Coordinates of C-alpha atoms in Angstrom, one line a residue:
M68 CA 114.6 160.1 95.0
K69 CA 116.2 156.7 95.7
R70 CA 112.9 155.4 97.0
F71 CA 111.1 156.7 93.8
A72 CA 113.8 155.1 91.6
A73 CA 113.4 151.8 93.5
A74 CA 109.6 151.9 93.1
L75 CA 110.0 152.7 89.4
S76 CA 112.4 149.7 89.0
V77 CA 109.9 147.3 90.7
L78 CA 107.1 148.7 88.5
S79 CA 109.3 148.2 85.4
L80 CA 110.0 144.6 86.4
A81 CA 106.3 143.9 87.0
T82 CA 105.5 145.4 83.6
L83 CA 108.2 143.3 81.9
A84 CA 106.9 140.1 83.6
L85 CA 103.4 140.9 82.4
A86 CA 104.6 141.5 78.9
Q87 CA 106.3 138.1 78.9
T88 CA 103.2 136.3 80.2
T89 CA 101.2 134.3 77.7
F90 CA 97.4 134.4 78.3
L91 CA 95.4 131.4 77.3
T92 CA 91.6 130.7 77.7
I93 CA 90.0 127.4 78.7
G94 CA 86.5 126.5 77.5
T95 CA 84.7 124.3 80.0
G96 CA 80.9 123.7 80.3
G97 CA 78.0 124.6 82.5
V98 CA 78.9 126.0 85.9
T99 CA 77.0 123.1 87.6
G100 CA 79.0 120.4 85.9
V101 CA 82.5 119.0 86.5
Y102 CA 84.2 120.7 83.5
Y103 CA 84.0 124.2 85.1
P104 CA 85.7 123.4 88.4
V105 CA 88.2 121.1 86.8
G106 CA 89.1 123.8 84.2
G107 CA 89.4 126.3 87.1
A108 CA 91.6 123.9 89.1
T109 CA 93.9 123.4 86.1
A110 CA 94.1 127.2 85.6
R111 CA 95.0 127.8 89.2
I112 CA 97.7 125.1 89.3
V113 CA 99.3 126.4 86.1
N114 CA 99.0 130.1 87.2
E115 CA 100.6 129.4 90.6
A116 CA 103.4 127.4 89.0
G117 CA 104.9 130.7 87.8
V118 CA 105.9 129.4 84.4
G119 CA 104.9 132.5 82.3
L120 CA 101.4 131.2 81.5
R121 CA 98.1 132.8 82.7
L122 CA 95.0 130.6 82.1
T123 CA 91.5 131.9 82.4
V124 CA 88.2 129.9 82.3
E125 CA 85.0 130.4 80.4
S126 CA 81.7 128.6 80.9
T127 CA 80.5 127.3 77.5
A128 CA 77.9 125.1 75.8
G129 CA 80.2 122.1 76.0
S130 CA 82.4 119.7 74.0
V131 CA 81.4 120.3 70.4
F132 CA 81.3 124.1 70.9
N133 CA 84.7 124.0 72.6
I134 CA 86.4 122.0 69.9
S135 CA 84.9 124.2 67.2
A136 CA 86.0 127.3 69.1
I137 CA 89.6 126.0 69.4
R138 CA 89.6 125.5 65.6
D139 CA 88.3 129.0 65.1
N140 CA 90.9 130.5 67.4
Q141 CA 88.3 131.6 69.9
L142 CA 89.6 129.3 72.6
D143 CA 93.2 128.0 73.3
L144 CA 92.3 125.1 75.5
A145 CA 89.2 123.2 76.5
M146 CA 87.5 120.3 78.3
A147 CA 85.9 117.9 75.9
Q148 CA 84.4 114.4 75.7
S149 CA 86.6 111.7 74.3
D150 CA 84.1 110.8 71.6
V151 CA 83.8 114.4 70.4
V152 CA 87.6 114.7 70.1
Y153 CA 87.7 111.4 68.1
Q154 CA 84.8 112.7 65.9
A155 CA 86.5 116.0 65.3
Y156 CA 89.9 114.4 64.4
N157 CA 88.2 112.0 62.0
G158 CA 85.6 114.3 60.5
Q159 CA 82.5 112.5 61.9
A160 CA 79.2 113.4 63.4
A161 CA 79.1 117.2 63.9
F162 CA 82.5 117.5 62.1
E163 CA 81.5 115.3 59.1
G164 CA 83.2 116.6 56.0
N165 CA 85.1 119.1 58.1
P166 CA 87.7 117.3 60.2
F167 CA 89.9 119.1 62.7
E168 CA 93.1 117.2 62.4
G169 CA 94.9 119.8 64.5
V170 CA 93.1 118.9 67.8
R171 CA 95.5 117.5 70.4
P172 CA 94.8 116.0 73.8
L173 CA 97.0 117.0 76.7
I174 CA 95.5 115.1 79.6
G175 CA 93.0 112.2 79.8
L176 CA 90.8 112.8 82.8
H177 CA 87.9 111.1 84.6
A178 CA 85.3 108.7 83.4
E179 CA 82.2 110.8 82.4
P180 CA 79.2 108.5 82.2
M181 CA 75.8 109.5 80.8
H182 CA 73.3 110.0 83.6
L183 CA 69.6 109.4 82.7
V184 CA 67.6 111.1 85.5
C185 CA 63.8 110.7 85.5
L186 CA 60.9 111.5 87.7
A187 CA 60.0 108.4 89.7
N188 CA 56.4 108.5 88.5
A189 CA 57.5 108.6 84.8
G190 CA 57.8 104.8 84.7
V191 CA 61.3 104.8 83.2
N192 CA 63.2 101.8 84.4
E193 CA 65.5 101.3 81.4
F194 CA 66.6 103.3 78.4
A195 CA 63.8 102.1 76.0
D196 CA 61.2 103.4 78.4
I197 CA 61.9 107.0 77.4
A198 CA 59.8 106.4 74.3
G199 CA 56.9 108.8 74.3
K200 CA 58.3 110.8 77.3
R201 CA 59.3 114.4 77.5
V202 CA 63.0 114.2 77.5
S203 CA 65.9 116.7 77.4
L204 CA 68.5 115.2 75.0
G205 CA 71.1 117.9 75.6
A206 CA 71.9 121.3 74.2
P207 CA 72.4 121.7 70.5
G208 CA 76.1 121.3 69.7
S209 CA 76.8 119.5 73.0
G210 CA 78.7 116.3 73.5
V211 CA 75.6 115.1 75.5
L212 CA 73.4 115.3 72.5
F213 CA 75.8 113.4 70.2
T214 CA 76.2 110.6 72.8
V215 CA 72.5 110.3 73.2
Q216 CA 72.1 110.2 69.4
A217 CA 74.5 107.3 69.3
M218 CA 72.7 105.5 72.1
L219 CA 69.3 106.0 70.4
A220 CA 70.7 104.6 67.1
A221 CA 72.2 101.6 68.9
K222 CA 68.7 100.9 70.3
G223 CA 67.0 101.3 67.0
M224 CA 65.4 104.5 68.1
S225 CA 65.5 108.2 67.1
E226 CA 64.8 111.6 68.5
A227 CA 61.3 111.3 67.0
D228 CA 60.5 108.5 69.5
V229 CA 60.5 111.0 72.3
S230 CA 59.0 114.5 73.0
A231 CA 62.4 116.1 72.7
E232 CA 63.8 119.1 74.5
Y233 CA 67.3 120.5 73.9
L234 CA 68.2 122.1 77.2
R235 CA 71.5 123.3 78.5
P236 CA 72.8 121.4 81.5
A237 CA 72.0 124.2 83.9
E238 CA 68.4 124.3 82.7
A239 CA 67.4 120.6 82.6
P240 CA 67.3 119.8 86.4
D241 CA 64.9 122.8 87.0
F242 CA 62.6 121.6 84.2
L243 CA 62.5 118.2 85.8
R244 CA 61.8 119.6 89.2
D245 CA 59.0 121.7 87.9
G246 CA 57.4 118.7 86.0
R247 CA 58.0 120.3 82.6
I248 CA 60.0 117.2 81.4
D249 CA 60.0 113.6 82.5
C250 CA 63.7 112.9 82.1
F251 CA 67.0 114.5 81.1
F252 CA 70.4 113.2 80.0
Y253 CA 73.5 114.7 81.5
T254 CA 77.1 113.7 80.9
V255 CA 79.1 114.4 84.0
G256 CA 81.7 112.8 86.3
I257 CA 80.4 110.6 89.0
G258 CA 79.2 112.6 91.9
G259 CA 78.4 115.7 89.8
A260 CA 76.8 118.5 91.9
A261 CA 73.8 119.0 89.6
I262 CA 72.8 115.3 89.9
R263 CA 73.4 115.2 93.6
D264 CA 71.1 118.3 94.0
I265 CA 68.2 117.1 91.8
M266 CA 68.3 113.6 93.5
A267 CA 68.1 115.3 96.9
T268 CA 65.4 117.8 96.1
S269 CA 62.9 115.9 93.9
D270 CA 61.4 112.5 93.6
A271 CA 63.9 111.4 90.9
V272 CA 65.6 108.1 90.0
L273 CA 68.9 107.3 88.2
V274 CA 68.2 104.9 85.4
P275 CA 70.7 102.0 84.7
L276 CA 72.4 102.1 81.2
A277 CA 73.9 98.6 81.0
D278 CA 72.1 97.5 77.8
P279 CA 73.8 95.0 75.6
E280 CA 73.5 97.4 72.7
F281 CA 75.7 99.8 74.5
A282 CA 78.3 97.0 75.1
A283 CA 78.4 96.7 71.3
L284 CA 79.0 100.4 71.0
I285 CA 82.0 100.0 73.3
E286 CA 83.4 97.2 71.1
E287 CA 83.1 99.4 68.1
F288 CA 84.3 102.7 69.7
P289 CA 86.8 102.2 72.5
Y290 CA 86.4 105.8 73.7
Y291 CA 83.1 104.6 75.3
A292 CA 83.0 102.6 78.5
F293 CA 80.8 101.4 81.3
A294 CA 81.2 103.0 84.7
T295 CA 79.7 102.0 88.1
V296 CA 78.2 104.6 90.4
P297 CA 78.6 103.3 93.9
A298 CA 75.4 103.0 96.0
A299 CA 74.3 106.2 97.8
T300 CA 76.6 108.4 95.7
Y301 CA 73.4 110.4 95.0
G302 CA 71.8 109.8 98.4
A303 CA 69.0 107.6 99.6
R304 CA 67.2 107.6 96.3
Q305 CA 70.1 105.6 94.8
P306 CA 70.3 102.7 97.3
D307 CA 72.2 100.3 94.9
D308 CA 75.2 100.4 92.6
V309 CA 74.1 101.7 89.1
T310 CA 75.9 100.9 85.9
L311 CA 76.1 103.7 83.4
F312 CA 77.5 104.1 79.9
G313 CA 79.6 107.0 78.6
V314 CA 82.8 108.6 77.7
K315 CA 85.9 110.2 79.2
A316 CA 86.8 113.8 79.8
L317 CA 89.8 115.2 78.1
F318 CA 91.8 118.4 78.4
V319 CA 92.7 119.4 74.9
G320 CA 94.4 122.1 72.8
S321 CA 95.6 122.1 69.2
T322 CA 98.8 122.3 67.1
A323 CA 98.5 126.1 67.5
L324 CA 99.7 125.6 71.1
T325 CA 103.5 125.5 71.2
E326 CA 105.4 122.5 72.5
E327 CA 106.7 124.5 75.4
Q328 CA 103.2 125.7 76.4
A329 CA 101.8 122.2 76.4
Y330 CA 104.8 120.9 78.3
L331 CA 104.5 123.5 81.0
I332 CA 100.8 122.9 81.5
V333 CA 101.0 119.1 81.8
K334 CA 104.1 119.3 84.0
A335 CA 102.4 121.6 86.4
V336 CA 99.5 119.3 86.8
L337 CA 101.8 116.2 87.2
D338 CA 103.8 118.1 89.8
N339 CA 100.6 118.9 91.7
L340 CA 98.7 115.7 91.2
E341 CA 97.5 115.4 94.8
A342 CA 96.1 118.9 94.8
F343 CA 94.5 118.3 91.4
R344 CA 92.8 115.1 92.6
A345 CA 91.4 116.9 95.7
I346 CA 89.4 119.3 93.5
H347 CA 86.3 117.1 92.8
P348 CA 85.1 113.5 93.7
A349 CA 85.3 112.6 90.0
L350 CA 89.1 113.1 90.1
A351 CA 89.7 111.4 93.4
T352 CA 91.0 108.1 92.0
L353 CA 92.7 109.5 89.0
T354 CA 96.3 108.3 88.4
A355 CA 99.0 109.7 86.2
E356 CA 98.7 106.6 84.0
D357 CA 95.0 107.6 83.4
F358 CA 96.2 110.8 81.7
L359 CA 97.3 108.7 78.7
T360 CA 94.2 106.6 78.1
G361 CA 91.1 107.1 75.9
L362 CA 92.6 110.2 74.1
G363 CA 90.7 110.0 70.8
A364 CA 93.4 111.8 68.9
P365 CA 97.2 112.0 68.8
L366 CA 98.8 113.4 72.0
H367 CA 100.3 116.9 71.8
P368 CA 104.2 116.7 71.4
G369 CA 104.6 119.0 74.4
A370 CA 102.5 116.7 76.5
E371 CA 104.5 113.7 75.3
R372 CA 107.7 115.4 76.5
A373 CA 106.2 115.9 80.0
Y374 CA 105.0 112.3 80.2
R375 CA 108.3 111.0 78.9
E376 CA 110.2 113.0 81.6
A377 CA 107.9 111.6 84.2
G378 CA 108.6 108.0 83.1
L379 CA 105.1 107.5 81.8
L380 CA 106.1 107.1 78.2
N381 CA 109.1 105.4 76.6

């Protein structure tokens, strides 16, 4: 009888703990990109911290979808590009006339340059050479597509100048490998698995994106930046350093997230920074100071509290 009572007590405590746990969902991106493993790593770190939060991860169509889903209460947290967060907060691009002023960054993450990968025989040596080619510009509603649209406009081009496809990240490399497209755009952290794989298994090239028109975009919109891909990051087919153009990845929530929840999430990551950096090559050089750059919208008050405690904010 005592043994039964003890077992019942343990069960009651477990039930109580479960009842006091808050479940939150993180929107990420395609499973072959960086968002999915980084979202999973964040969930694992927070879950193991034992702070009463339980995070789960969903693969999604990417940044624009994620921000819209947070606004519609379909997601609690998400990975998103810095430009899309800026656009959502200010009611631009996909959010024109419908700003989401409640979006709140928690953590600024890795540089996320645009990769333009083309078949070697396509004759694409610079951005303008995509004219007339079969090119995947990114999935509808994705941050990839909106960045490409900005790049096209900066070059005085439009989607009509290419034979456009609008493929999800997981689809585009296979289309290239099969010769169904000549090029694809893919926003991903340096060293992304999908780019490593396609460069290793097909006769593909990584096209530089250091055009002066893109430098002008950086001057106008500081959430953009150039990034250097070190030689051989993508194997023998990339013998030299390559300069790319792109954005930054952010971990975001909204004002619907309580101050305490945001605080606990950020604190857990700060307390486990070494483990977090070891998750993926894109995070390897990340510093705590990087968490506060390129945010695109006001920081969540709970995140502010965590950074202030860590001495990163006054």
